[in-house]
């Protein structure tokens, strides 16, 4: 499964271990009395949004006077989440290019000049010291505007295979921060800094706590991403229904379904005979991670980073239509590290999934081994590394 890495003699655990070594070799910039103005850009999903939140939290922790503006899409969920964290936001009108019909592609291309002009106006008005792009098509015009105006620009690639926007932006960005092994050959080696993928402070704190297990109940957390996943909404209740009665009695499920899907999923679990809580969107992820004994999830980079920091064993079902099948490549990194199991959606039946769930449900030793492996694959200090990288670029541009 990992032929590419094996041929190059690279193991994921070794690559993650080198992250700390790389950072130690870099000279840590001294703190400055100057008030920092940070512009973060990215969006479209929670997977892009939450690493930006984590980086912003770390900036504020180290430099309380930091002024932050997040420039993203017009997605209402983005603005709502950012407001809850106390961050200001603005939107740029632009559209993705990859995988679109001819008509939508033409429309997206025509919108780019307007998106660039909007970005120029926002950057001029906010006057940032640094722009950090965390992925997604909206980063393109914002980073381009920043470079036009002479602002230090850093991009962060979360996946093992970079997206179209970051591949192009890597040519003009001052630094390229990487989370996983794999994307190195897409970027100038002199710009690359291995940082890992930042997770929110609440989840990082969770990793420092020990939760007593519940011998009577075992909690399964189901995550389909911030938008939910129809396939998981169908597969999980069907698999739960196939479990032996004794295992049904031991299992408790928390399932993030996506908006307006929770009622149907809750009813399906009720029919299966398994205790379940169905939620459209889970805001306080640290709380549910604390309850979870193991997880069934998509393989978005941010979710995987959170699972590894929290040390949660996982059954991964990558989203099959992700660009360039990057979720499967993400998942393979964690499977190689022995923290997760991988199943391709097209080949997965409720029967197969029920077997895997029962396997983790009854084998506490296996869960503990996978949990330890997950933690070894984590980068809990990724946010600090990204902040250090941004500060270096700010100082270089002064």
mmCIF file of C-alpha atoms in Angstrom:
data_model
loop_
_atom_site.group_PDB
_atom_site.id
_atom_site.type_symbol
_atom_site.label_atom_id
_atom_site.label_comp_id
_atom_site.label_asym_id
_atom_site.label_seq_id
_atom_site.Cartn_x
_atom_site.Cartn_y
_atom_site.Cartn_z
ATOM 1 C CA UNK A 1 0.000 0.000 0.000
ATOM 2 C CA UNK A 2 2.881 2.302 0.713
ATOM 3 C CA UNK A 3 5.073 1.353 -2.238
ATOM 4 C CA UNK A 4 6.023 4.956 -2.978
ATOM 5 C CA UNK A 5 7.306 5.612 0.531
ATOM 6 C CA UNK A 6 9.006 2.235 0.763
ATOM 7 C CA UNK A 7 10.911 2.798 -2.469
ATOM 8 C CA UNK A 8 12.219 6.116 -1.216
ATOM 9 C CA UNK A 9 13.150 4.625 2.153
ATOM 10 C CA UNK A 10 10.891 6.988 4.051
ATOM 11 C CA UNK A 11 8.706 5.999 6.948
ATOM 12 C CA UNK A 12 6.020 8.308 8.214
ATOM 13 C CA UNK A 13 7.006 8.016 11.868
ATOM 14 C CA UNK A 14 10.562 8.988 11.012
ATOM 15 C CA UNK A 15 9.325 11.979 9.007
ATOM 16 C CA UNK A 16 7.164 13.168 11.891
ATOM 17 C CA UNK A 17 10.086 12.712 14.260
ATOM 18 C CA UNK A 18 12.212 14.934 12.056
ATOM 19 C CA UNK A 19 9.704 17.776 12.364
ATOM 20 C CA UNK A 20 10.946 18.691 15.837
ATOM 21 C CA UNK A 21 14.555 18.327 14.715
ATOM 22 C CA UNK A 22 13.948 20.672 11.784
ATOM 23 C CA UNK A 23 12.420 23.320 14.016
ATOM 24 C CA UNK A 24 15.234 23.073 16.558
ATOM 25 C CA UNK A 25 17.767 23.800 13.827
ATOM 26 C CA UNK A 26 15.963 26.932 12.782
ATOM 27 C CA UNK A 27 16.814 30.084 14.691
ATOM 28 C CA UNK A 28 13.823 31.167 16.731
ATOM 29 C CA UNK A 29 13.061 34.834 16.032
ATOM 30 C CA UNK A 30 12.967 37.162 19.012
ATOM 31 C CA UNK A 31 9.654 38.592 20.043
ATOM 32 C CA UNK A 32 9.002 42.116 18.912
ATOM 33 C CA UNK A 33 7.135 44.892 20.646
ATOM 34 C CA UNK A 34 5.430 45.775 17.386
ATOM 35 C CA UNK A 35 1.740 44.917 17.203
ATOM 36 C CA UNK A 36 1.371 42.123 14.649
ATOM 37 C CA UNK A 37 -1.362 42.234 12.036
ATOM 38 C CA UNK A 38 -2.090 38.741 10.726
ATOM 39 C CA UNK A 39 -4.335 37.955 7.773
ATOM 40 C CA UNK A 40 -5.422 34.327 7.449
ATOM 41 C CA UNK A 41 -7.048 33.039 4.287
ATOM 42 C CA UNK A 42 -8.632 29.771 3.223
ATOM 43 C CA UNK A 43 -11.917 28.032 3.593
ATOM 44 C CA UNK A 44 -14.785 26.125 2.132
ATOM 45 C CA UNK A 45 -14.706 23.422 4.840
ATOM 46 C CA UNK A 46 -13.959 23.122 8.535
ATOM 47 C CA UNK A 47 -10.799 21.277 7.502
ATOM 48 C CA UNK A 48 -9.346 24.541 6.228
ATOM 49 C CA UNK A 49 -10.920 26.735 8.878
ATOM 50 C CA UNK A 50 -9.836 25.038 12.104
ATOM 51 C CA UNK A 51 -6.070 24.999 11.413
ATOM 52 C CA UNK A 52 -6.373 28.745 10.813
ATOM 53 C CA UNK A 53 -8.164 29.099 14.152
ATOM 54 C CA UNK A 54 -5.396 27.082 15.837
ATOM 55 C CA UNK A 55 -2.683 29.284 14.322
ATOM 56 C CA UNK A 56 -4.578 32.429 15.314
ATOM 57 C CA UNK A 57 -4.985 31.162 18.892
ATOM 58 C CA UNK A 58 -1.245 30.586 19.121
ATOM 59 C CA UNK A 59 -0.460 34.051 17.767
ATOM 60 C CA UNK A 60 -2.752 35.636 20.354
ATOM 61 C CA UNK A 61 -1.252 33.461 23.094
ATOM 62 C CA UNK A 62 2.271 34.635 22.280
ATOM 63 C CA UNK A 63 1.364 38.169 21.217
ATOM 64 C CA UNK A 64 -1.898 39.256 22.904
ATOM 65 C CA UNK A 65 -2.097 42.482 20.889
ATOM 66 C CA UNK A 66 -2.138 40.647 17.542
ATOM 67 C CA UNK A 67 -4.849 41.915 15.193
ATOM 68 C CA UNK A 68 -6.364 39.132 13.089
ATOM 69 C CA UNK A 69 -8.541 39.111 9.989
ATOM 70 C CA UNK A 70 -9.724 35.918 8.334
ATOM 71 C CA UNK A 71 -10.539 36.200 4.621
ATOM 72 C CA UNK A 72 -12.563 33.262 3.336
ATOM 73 C CA UNK A 73 -15.628 32.277 1.367
ATOM 74 C CA UNK A 74 -19.201 33.442 1.897
ATOM 75 C CA UNK A 75 -20.049 30.220 3.722
ATOM 76 C CA UNK A 76 -22.177 31.234 6.717
ATOM 77 C CA UNK A 77 -20.741 28.449 8.867
ATOM 78 C CA UNK A 78 -17.234 29.931 8.504
ATOM 79 C CA UNK A 79 -18.314 33.393 9.648
ATOM 80 C CA UNK A 80 -20.314 31.948 12.541
ATOM 81 C CA UNK A 81 -17.473 29.805 13.879
ATOM 82 C CA UNK A 82 -14.946 32.627 13.577
ATOM 83 C CA UNK A 83 -17.270 34.990 15.428
ATOM 84 C CA UNK A 84 -17.524 32.474 18.280
ATOM 85 C CA UNK A 85 -13.734 32.497 18.569
ATOM 86 C CA UNK A 86 -13.735 36.301 18.511
ATOM 87 C CA UNK A 87 -12.052 36.724 15.114
ATOM 88 C CA UNK A 88 -13.122 39.215 12.461
ATOM 89 C CA UNK A 89 -13.772 37.897 8.963
ATOM 90 C CA UNK A 90 -14.363 39.062 5.409
ATOM 91 C CA UNK A 91 -15.360 37.229 2.236
ATOM 92 C CA UNK A 92 -14.010 37.188 -1.306
ATOM 93 C CA UNK A 93 -16.255 36.185 -4.209
ATOM 94 C CA UNK A 94 -14.392 33.445 -6.059
ATOM 95 C CA UNK A 95 -14.987 29.867 -7.134
ATOM 96 C CA UNK A 96 -12.961 26.680 -7.472
ATOM 97 C CA UNK A 97 -11.588 25.594 -10.847
ATOM 98 C CA UNK A 98 -11.010 21.877 -10.471
ATOM 99 C CA UNK A 99 -13.663 19.318 -11.410
ATOM 100 C CA UNK A 100 -16.141 21.877 -12.752
ATOM 101 C CA UNK A 101 -18.348 21.744 -15.832
ATOM 102 C CA UNK A 102 -17.281 23.921 -18.760
ATOM 103 C CA UNK A 103 -19.863 26.582 -17.916
ATOM 104 C CA UNK A 104 -18.860 26.740 -14.236
ATOM 105 C CA UNK A 105 -15.188 26.754 -15.198
ATOM 106 C CA UNK A 106 -15.708 29.756 -17.481
ATOM 107 C CA UNK A 107 -17.673 31.514 -14.725
ATOM 108 C CA UNK A 108 -14.909 30.797 -12.184
ATOM 109 C CA UNK A 109 -12.208 32.127 -14.517
ATOM 110 C CA UNK A 110 -14.195 35.283 -15.253
ATOM 111 C CA UNK A 111 -14.618 35.879 -11.502
ATOM 112 C CA UNK A 112 -10.866 35.747 -10.773
ATOM 113 C CA UNK A 113 -10.015 39.377 -11.708
ATOM 114 C CA UNK A 114 -12.822 40.625 -9.467
ATOM 115 C CA UNK A 115 -11.655 38.347 -6.641
ATOM 116 C CA UNK A 116 -8.128 39.710 -7.061
ATOM 117 C CA UNK A 117 -9.368 43.317 -6.921
ATOM 118 C CA UNK A 118 -11.403 42.536 -3.803
ATOM 119 C CA UNK A 119 -8.319 40.961 -2.240
ATOM 120 C CA UNK A 120 -6.151 43.976 -3.083
ATOM 121 C CA UNK A 121 -8.674 46.247 -1.380
ATOM 122 C CA UNK A 122 -8.849 44.039 1.732
ATOM 123 C CA UNK A 123 -5.074 43.714 2.037
ATOM 124 C CA UNK A 124 -4.515 47.448 1.545
ATOM 125 C CA UNK A 125 -7.185 48.262 4.110
ATOM 126 C CA UNK A 126 -5.985 45.804 6.774
ATOM 127 C CA UNK A 127 -2.241 46.328 6.143
ATOM 128 C CA UNK A 128 -1.104 42.905 7.422
ATOM 129 C CA UNK A 129 2.467 42.105 8.400
ATOM 130 C CA UNK A 130 1.938 38.547 7.243
ATOM 131 C CA UNK A 131 -0.573 36.496 5.244
ATOM 132 C CA UNK A 132 -1.022 32.818 6.106
ATOM 133 C CA UNK A 133 -2.911 30.740 3.535
ATOM 134 C CA UNK A 134 -4.335 27.464 4.841
ATOM 135 C CA UNK A 135 -5.712 26.011 1.605
ATOM 136 C CA UNK A 136 -8.736 26.317 -0.635
ATOM 137 C CA UNK A 137 -9.301 28.296 -3.810
ATOM 138 C CA UNK A 138 -9.888 31.589 -1.990
ATOM 139 C CA UNK A 139 -6.219 31.636 -0.991
ATOM 140 C CA UNK A 140 -5.181 32.238 -4.614
ATOM 141 C CA UNK A 141 -6.298 35.846 -5.126
ATOM 142 C CA UNK A 142 -5.495 36.816 -1.512
ATOM 143 C CA UNK A 143 -1.903 35.536 -1.584
ATOM 144 C CA UNK A 144 -1.425 37.051 -5.057
ATOM 145 C CA UNK A 145 -2.653 40.413 -3.760
ATOM 146 C CA UNK A 146 -0.348 40.159 -0.764
ATOM 147 C CA UNK A 147 2.707 39.512 -2.911
ATOM 148 C CA UNK A 148 1.757 42.423 -5.183
ATOM 149 C CA UNK A 149 1.785 44.681 -2.128
ATOM 150 C CA UNK A 150 5.015 43.281 -0.700
ATOM 151 C CA UNK A 151 3.517 41.401 2.261
ATOM 152 C CA UNK A 152 5.213 38.294 3.691
ATOM 153 C CA UNK A 153 3.185 35.277 2.505
ATOM 154 C CA UNK A 154 3.210 31.735 3.888
ATOM 155 C CA UNK A 155 1.085 28.810 2.730
ATOM 156 C CA UNK A 156 0.264 25.719 4.763
ATOM 157 C CA UNK A 157 -0.388 22.426 2.957
ATOM 158 C CA UNK A 158 -2.322 20.012 5.139
ATOM 159 C CA UNK A 159 -2.567 17.001 2.826
ATOM 160 C CA UNK A 160 -0.074 14.446 1.560
ATOM 161 C CA UNK A 161 -0.975 15.581 -1.963
ATOM 162 C CA UNK A 162 -1.209 19.377 -2.398
ATOM 163 C CA UNK A 163 -4.261 21.065 -3.861
ATOM 164 C CA UNK A 164 -4.238 23.008 -7.111
ATOM 165 C CA UNK A 165 -4.193 26.413 -5.386
ATOM 166 C CA UNK A 166 -1.215 25.615 -3.167
ATOM 167 C CA UNK A 167 0.748 24.037 -6.020
ATOM 168 C CA UNK A 168 0.589 27.335 -7.878
ATOM 169 C CA UNK A 169 1.013 29.555 -4.830
ATOM 170 C CA UNK A 170 4.129 27.674 -3.781
ATOM 171 C CA UNK A 171 5.941 29.475 -6.594
ATOM 172 C CA UNK A 172 5.392 32.914 -5.080
ATOM 173 C CA UNK A 173 5.030 32.209 -1.344
ATOM 174 C CA UNK A 174 7.935 32.997 0.975
ATOM 175 C CA UNK A 175 7.520 29.742 2.913
ATOM 176 C CA UNK A 176 5.631 26.471 2.439
ATOM 177 C CA UNK A 177 4.622 24.670 5.650
ATOM 178 C CA UNK A 178 3.934 20.929 5.277
ATOM 179 C CA UNK A 179 1.939 18.601 7.516
ATOM 180 C CA UNK A 180 2.589 15.162 6.005
ATOM 181 C CA UNK A 181 5.285 13.498 3.911
ATOM 182 C CA UNK A 182 4.487 13.461 0.198
ATOM 183 C CA UNK A 183 4.148 16.984 -1.233
ATOM 184 C CA UNK A 184 7.866 17.849 -1.130
ATOM 185 C CA UNK A 185 8.507 17.497 -4.854
ATOM 186 C CA UNK A 186 5.780 20.020 -5.696
ATOM 187 C CA UNK A 187 7.653 22.875 -3.992
ATOM 188 C CA UNK A 188 11.045 24.562 -3.852
ATOM 189 C CA UNK A 189 13.031 22.686 -1.205
ATOM 190 C CA UNK A 190 14.472 25.954 0.119
ATOM 191 C CA UNK A 191 10.990 27.175 1.045
ATOM 192 C CA UNK A 192 9.777 24.028 2.821
ATOM 193 C CA UNK A 193 9.310 23.867 6.589
ATOM 194 C CA UNK A 194 7.825 20.751 8.198
ATOM 195 C CA UNK A 195 5.375 21.918 10.838
ATOM 196 C CA UNK A 196 2.581 19.381 11.115
ATOM 197 C CA UNK A 197 -1.076 20.396 11.085
ATOM 198 C CA UNK A 198 -2.153 22.728 13.935
ATOM 199 C CA UNK A 199 -5.128 21.773 16.078
ATOM 200 C CA UNK A 200 -7.181 23.934 18.397
ATOM 201 C CA UNK A 201 -5.965 24.579 21.925
ATOM 202 C CA UNK A 202 -8.917 22.744 23.507
ATOM 203 C CA UNK A 203 -7.946 19.537 21.685
ATOM 204 C CA UNK A 204 -4.273 19.953 22.524
ATOM 205 C CA UNK A 205 -5.183 20.241 26.200
ATOM 206 C CA UNK A 206 -7.234 17.050 25.910
ATOM 207 C CA UNK A 207 -4.091 15.137 24.948
ATOM 208 C CA UNK A 208 -2.550 16.036 28.325
ATOM 209 C CA UNK A 209 -5.412 14.522 30.303
ATOM 210 C CA UNK A 210 -6.082 10.893 31.192
ATOM 211 C CA UNK A 211 -9.694 9.801 30.996
ATOM 212 C CA UNK A 212 -10.779 6.743 32.993
ATOM 213 C CA UNK A 213 -12.316 4.086 30.774
ATOM 214 C CA UNK A 214 -15.880 2.862 31.068
ATOM 215 C CA UNK A 215 -15.930 -0.904 31.430
ATOM 216 C CA UNK A 216 -19.668 -1.078 30.741
ATOM 217 C CA UNK A 217 -19.931 1.212 27.697
ATOM 218 C CA UNK A 218 -17.653 1.834 24.749
ATOM 219 C CA UNK A 219 -18.133 5.070 22.811
ATOM 220 C CA UNK A 220 -17.831 5.217 19.016
ATOM 221 C CA UNK A 221 -17.529 8.655 17.416
ATOM 222 C CA UNK A 222 -18.576 8.965 13.759
ATOM 223 C CA UNK A 223 -17.285 11.938 11.761
ATOM 224 C CA UNK A 224 -18.184 12.686 8.164
ATOM 225 C CA UNK A 225 -16.448 16.058 8.089
ATOM 226 C CA UNK A 226 -18.044 19.420 8.849
ATOM 227 C CA UNK A 227 -20.636 18.839 6.100
ATOM 228 C CA UNK A 228 -21.487 15.277 7.119
ATOM 229 C CA UNK A 229 -21.324 12.227 4.827
ATOM 230 C CA UNK A 230 -24.323 10.450 3.324
ATOM 231 C CA UNK A 231 -22.444 7.161 2.941
ATOM 232 C CA UNK A 232 -21.487 7.088 6.627
ATOM 233 C CA UNK A 233 -25.007 8.130 7.612
ATOM 234 C CA UNK A 234 -26.253 4.994 5.851
ATOM 235 C CA UNK A 235 -23.444 2.529 6.592
ATOM 236 C CA UNK A 236 -23.026 3.037 10.333
ATOM 237 C CA UNK A 237 -26.609 2.360 11.486
ATOM 238 C CA UNK A 238 -26.774 -0.649 9.142
ATOM 239 C CA UNK A 239 -23.515 -2.012 10.542
ATOM 240 C CA UNK A 240 -24.674 -1.368 14.118
ATOM 241 C CA UNK A 241 -27.807 -3.408 13.455
ATOM 242 C CA UNK A 242 -25.631 -6.434 12.571
ATOM 243 C CA UNK A 243 -23.706 -6.488 15.854
ATOM 244 C CA UNK A 244 -24.418 -9.278 18.371
ATOM 245 C CA UNK A 245 -26.881 -8.290 21.086
ATOM 246 C CA UNK A 246 -24.180 -8.281 23.770
ATOM 247 C CA UNK A 247 -22.062 -5.821 21.773
ATOM 248 C CA UNK A 248 -25.039 -3.603 20.976
ATOM 249 C CA UNK A 249 -25.608 -3.257 24.705
ATOM 250 C CA UNK A 250 -21.969 -2.164 25.211
ATOM 251 C CA UNK A 251 -21.905 0.365 22.365
ATOM 252 C CA UNK A 252 -22.778 4.055 22.486
ATOM 253 C CA UNK A 253 -22.497 6.164 19.322
ATOM 254 C CA UNK A 254 -22.014 9.912 18.792
ATOM 255 C CA UNK A 255 -22.578 10.664 15.105
ATOM 256 C CA UNK A 256 -22.016 13.968 13.261
ATOM 257 C CA UNK A 257 -24.527 13.750 10.434
ATOM 258 C CA UNK A 258 -24.490 17.067 8.602
ATOM 259 C CA UNK A 259 -27.281 19.646 8.605
ATOM 260 C CA UNK A 260 -30.861 18.327 8.418
ATOM 261 C CA UNK A 261 -29.738 14.687 8.495
ATOM 262 C CA UNK A 262 -29.784 14.055 12.227
ATOM 263 C CA UNK A 263 -33.438 12.960 12.547
ATOM 264 C CA UNK A 264 -33.168 10.231 9.914
ATOM 265 C CA UNK A 265 -29.885 8.929 11.294
ATOM 266 C CA UNK A 266 -31.195 8.923 14.870
ATOM 267 C CA UNK A 267 -34.227 6.909 13.763
ATOM 268 C CA UNK A 268 -32.003 4.407 11.938
ATOM 269 C CA UNK A 269 -29.922 3.854 15.082
ATOM 270 C CA UNK A 270 -33.073 3.450 17.141
ATOM 271 C CA UNK A 271 -34.223 0.672 14.812
ATOM 272 C CA UNK A 272 -30.791 -0.955 15.063
ATOM 273 C CA UNK A 273 -31.076 -1.216 18.834
ATOM 274 C CA UNK A 274 -27.930 0.819 19.540
ATOM 275 C CA UNK A 275 -27.804 3.870 21.816
ATOM 276 C CA UNK A 276 -26.865 6.879 19.689
ATOM 277 C CA UNK A 277 -26.725 10.669 19.718
ATOM 278 C CA UNK A 278 -27.007 12.225 16.247
ATOM 279 C CA UNK A 279 -25.801 15.822 15.868
ATOM 280 C CA UNK A 280 -25.818 17.930 12.675
ATOM 281 C CA UNK A 281 -22.523 19.624 13.568
ATOM 282 C CA UNK A 282 -20.309 19.274 16.628
ATOM 283 C CA UNK A 283 -18.711 22.536 17.714
ATOM 284 C CA UNK A 284 -17.006 21.369 20.893
ATOM 285 C CA UNK A 285 -14.892 18.590 19.410
ATOM 286 C CA UNK A 286 -12.668 18.318 22.477
ATOM 287 C CA UNK A 287 -15.654 17.181 24.538
ATOM 288 C CA UNK A 288 -16.632 14.367 22.170
ATOM 289 C CA UNK A 289 -13.029 13.290 21.623
ATOM 290 C CA UNK A 290 -12.759 12.967 25.404
ATOM 291 C CA UNK A 291 -15.706 10.565 25.384
ATOM 292 C CA UNK A 292 -14.681 8.518 22.343
ATOM 293 C CA UNK A 293 -12.905 5.161 22.642
ATOM 294 C CA UNK A 294 -12.534 4.826 18.868
ATOM 295 C CA UNK A 295 -13.643 6.641 15.731
ATOM 296 C CA UNK A 296 -15.058 5.995 12.267
ATOM 297 C CA UNK A 297 -14.197 8.923 10.052
ATOM 298 C CA UNK A 298 -13.394 10.411 6.698
ATOM 299 C CA UNK A 299 -9.699 11.145 6.190
ATOM 300 C CA UNK A 300 -9.474 14.911 5.950
ATOM 301 C CA UNK A 301 -6.098 16.198 7.115
ATOM 302 C CA UNK A 302 -7.468 18.285 9.977
ATOM 303 C CA UNK A 303 -9.571 15.463 11.387
ATOM 304 C CA UNK A 304 -6.563 13.138 11.223
ATOM 305 C CA UNK A 305 -4.384 15.700 12.988
ATOM 306 C CA UNK A 306 -6.968 16.020 15.759
ATOM 307 C CA UNK A 307 -7.365 12.245 16.082
ATOM 308 C CA UNK A 308 -3.603 11.778 16.373
ATOM 309 C CA UNK A 309 -3.181 14.506 19.008
ATOM 310 C CA UNK A 310 -6.115 13.044 20.961
ATOM 311 C CA UNK A 311 -4.758 9.503 20.463
ATOM 312 C CA UNK A 312 -7.949 8.028 19.035
ATOM 313 C CA UNK A 313 -7.885 4.700 17.147
ATOM 314 C CA UNK A 314 -9.703 5.106 13.849
ATOM 315 C CA UNK A 315 -11.429 3.247 11.052
ATOM 316 C CA UNK A 316 -10.901 5.550 8.071
ATOM 317 C CA UNK A 317 -13.242 5.667 5.068
ATOM 318 C CA UNK A 318 -11.775 8.304 2.722
ATOM 319 C CA UNK A 319 -14.127 10.484 0.719
ATOM 320 C CA UNK A 320 -13.807 8.896 -2.746
ATOM 321 C CA UNK A 321 -14.388 12.114 -4.689
ATOM 322 C CA UNK A 322 -11.779 14.265 -2.945
ATOM 323 C CA UNK A 323 -9.442 16.000 -5.398
ATOM 324 C CA UNK A 324 -6.781 13.561 -6.650
ATOM 325 C CA UNK A 325 -8.058 11.062 -4.063
ATOM 326 C CA UNK A 326 -5.941 12.912 -1.496
ATOM 327 C CA UNK A 327 -7.939 11.604 1.487
ATOM 328 C CA UNK A 328 -6.866 8.047 0.707
ATOM 329 C CA UNK A 329 -3.234 9.171 0.574
ATOM 330 C CA UNK A 330 -3.699 10.952 3.915
ATOM 331 C CA UNK A 331 -5.186 7.810 5.441
ATOM 332 C CA UNK A 332 -2.338 5.614 4.205
ATOM 333 C CA UNK A 333 0.132 7.630 6.281
ATOM 334 C CA UNK A 334 -1.744 6.785 9.479
ATOM 335 C CA UNK A 335 -2.320 3.165 8.490
ATOM 336 C CA UNK A 336 1.423 2.773 7.896
ATOM 337 C CA UNK A 337 1.972 4.219 11.372
ATOM 338 C CA UNK A 338 -0.436 1.571 12.775
ATOM 339 C CA UNK A 339 -2.838 4.091 14.282
ATOM 340 C CA UNK A 340 -5.716 3.472 11.883
ATOM 341 C CA UNK A 341 -7.498 0.956 9.664
ATOM 342 C CA UNK A 342 -8.428 1.861 6.084
ATOM 343 C CA UNK A 343 -11.469 0.865 4.019
ATOM 344 C CA UNK A 344 -12.332 2.058 0.518
ATOM 345 C CA UNK A 345 -15.961 3.198 0.428
ATOM 346 C CA UNK A 346 -16.834 1.411 -2.827
ATOM 347 C CA UNK A 347 -15.757 -1.932 -1.357
ATOM 348 C CA UNK A 348 -17.163 -1.482 2.130
ATOM 349 C CA UNK A 349 -20.374 -3.246 3.109
ATOM 350 C CA UNK A 350 -22.291 -2.998 6.401
ATOM 351 C CA UNK A 351 -21.179 -6.560 7.130
ATOM 352 C CA UNK A 352 -17.468 -5.719 6.762
ATOM 353 C CA UNK A 353 -17.857 -2.566 8.819
ATOM 354 C CA UNK A 354 -19.698 -4.454 11.574
ATOM 355 C CA UNK A 355 -16.761 -6.879 11.822
ATOM 356 C CA UNK A 356 -14.280 -4.012 12.209
ATOM 357 C CA UNK A 357 -16.422 -2.215 14.786
ATOM 358 C CA UNK A 358 -16.834 -5.393 16.831
ATOM 359 C CA UNK A 359 -13.093 -6.041 16.601
ATOM 360 C CA UNK A 360 -12.266 -2.685 18.201
ATOM 361 C CA UNK A 361 -15.217 -2.876 20.557
ATOM 362 C CA UNK A 362 -14.084 -6.113 22.216
ATOM 363 C CA UNK A 363 -10.290 -5.725 22.017
ATOM 364 C CA UNK A 364 -9.180 -3.064 24.499
ATOM 365 C CA UNK A 365 -5.517 -4.008 23.991
ATOM 366 C CA UNK A 366 -5.766 -3.291 20.257
ATOM 367 C CA UNK A 367 -7.402 0.063 20.993
ATOM 368 C CA UNK A 368 -4.592 0.957 23.398
ATOM 369 C CA UNK A 369 -1.906 -0.031 20.873
ATOM 370 C CA UNK A 370 -3.540 2.021 18.117
ATOM 371 C CA UNK A 371 -4.000 4.948 20.495
ATOM 372 C CA UNK A 372 -0.289 4.957 21.349
ATOM 373 C CA UNK A 373 0.593 4.737 17.653
ATOM 374 C CA UNK A 374 -1.689 7.659 16.848
ATOM 375 C CA UNK A 375 -0.036 9.863 19.468
ATOM 376 C CA UNK A 376 3.395 9.075 18.015
ATOM 377 C CA UNK A 377 2.134 10.371 14.656
ATOM 378 C CA UNK A 378 0.921 13.663 16.103
ATOM 379 C CA UNK A 379 2.447 17.146 15.987
ATOM 380 C CA UNK A 380 0.926 18.889 19.021
ATOM 381 C CA UNK A 381 3.257 21.879 18.660
ATOM 382 C CA UNK A 382 2.459 22.516 14.978
ATOM 383 C CA UNK A 383 0.866 25.891 15.760
ATOM 384 C CA UNK A 384 4.045 27.112 17.491
ATOM 385 C CA UNK A 385 6.102 26.048 14.485
ATOM 386 C CA UNK A 386 3.862 27.932 12.084
ATOM 387 C CA UNK A 387 3.966 31.062 14.254
ATOM 388 C CA UNK A 388 7.780 30.883 14.330
ATOM 389 C CA UNK A 389 7.834 30.567 10.551
ATOM 390 C CA UNK A 390 5.540 33.586 10.150
ATOM 391 C CA UNK A 391 7.670 35.693 12.496
ATOM 392 C CA UNK A 392 10.813 34.840 10.543
ATOM 393 C CA UNK A 393 9.163 35.955 7.311
ATOM 394 C CA UNK A 394 7.916 39.182 8.904
ATOM 395 C CA UNK A 395 11.416 40.015 10.109
ATOM 396 C CA UNK A 396 12.902 39.170 6.696
ATOM 397 C CA UNK A 397 10.496 41.608 5.007
ATOM 398 C CA UNK A 398 11.221 44.502 7.398
#
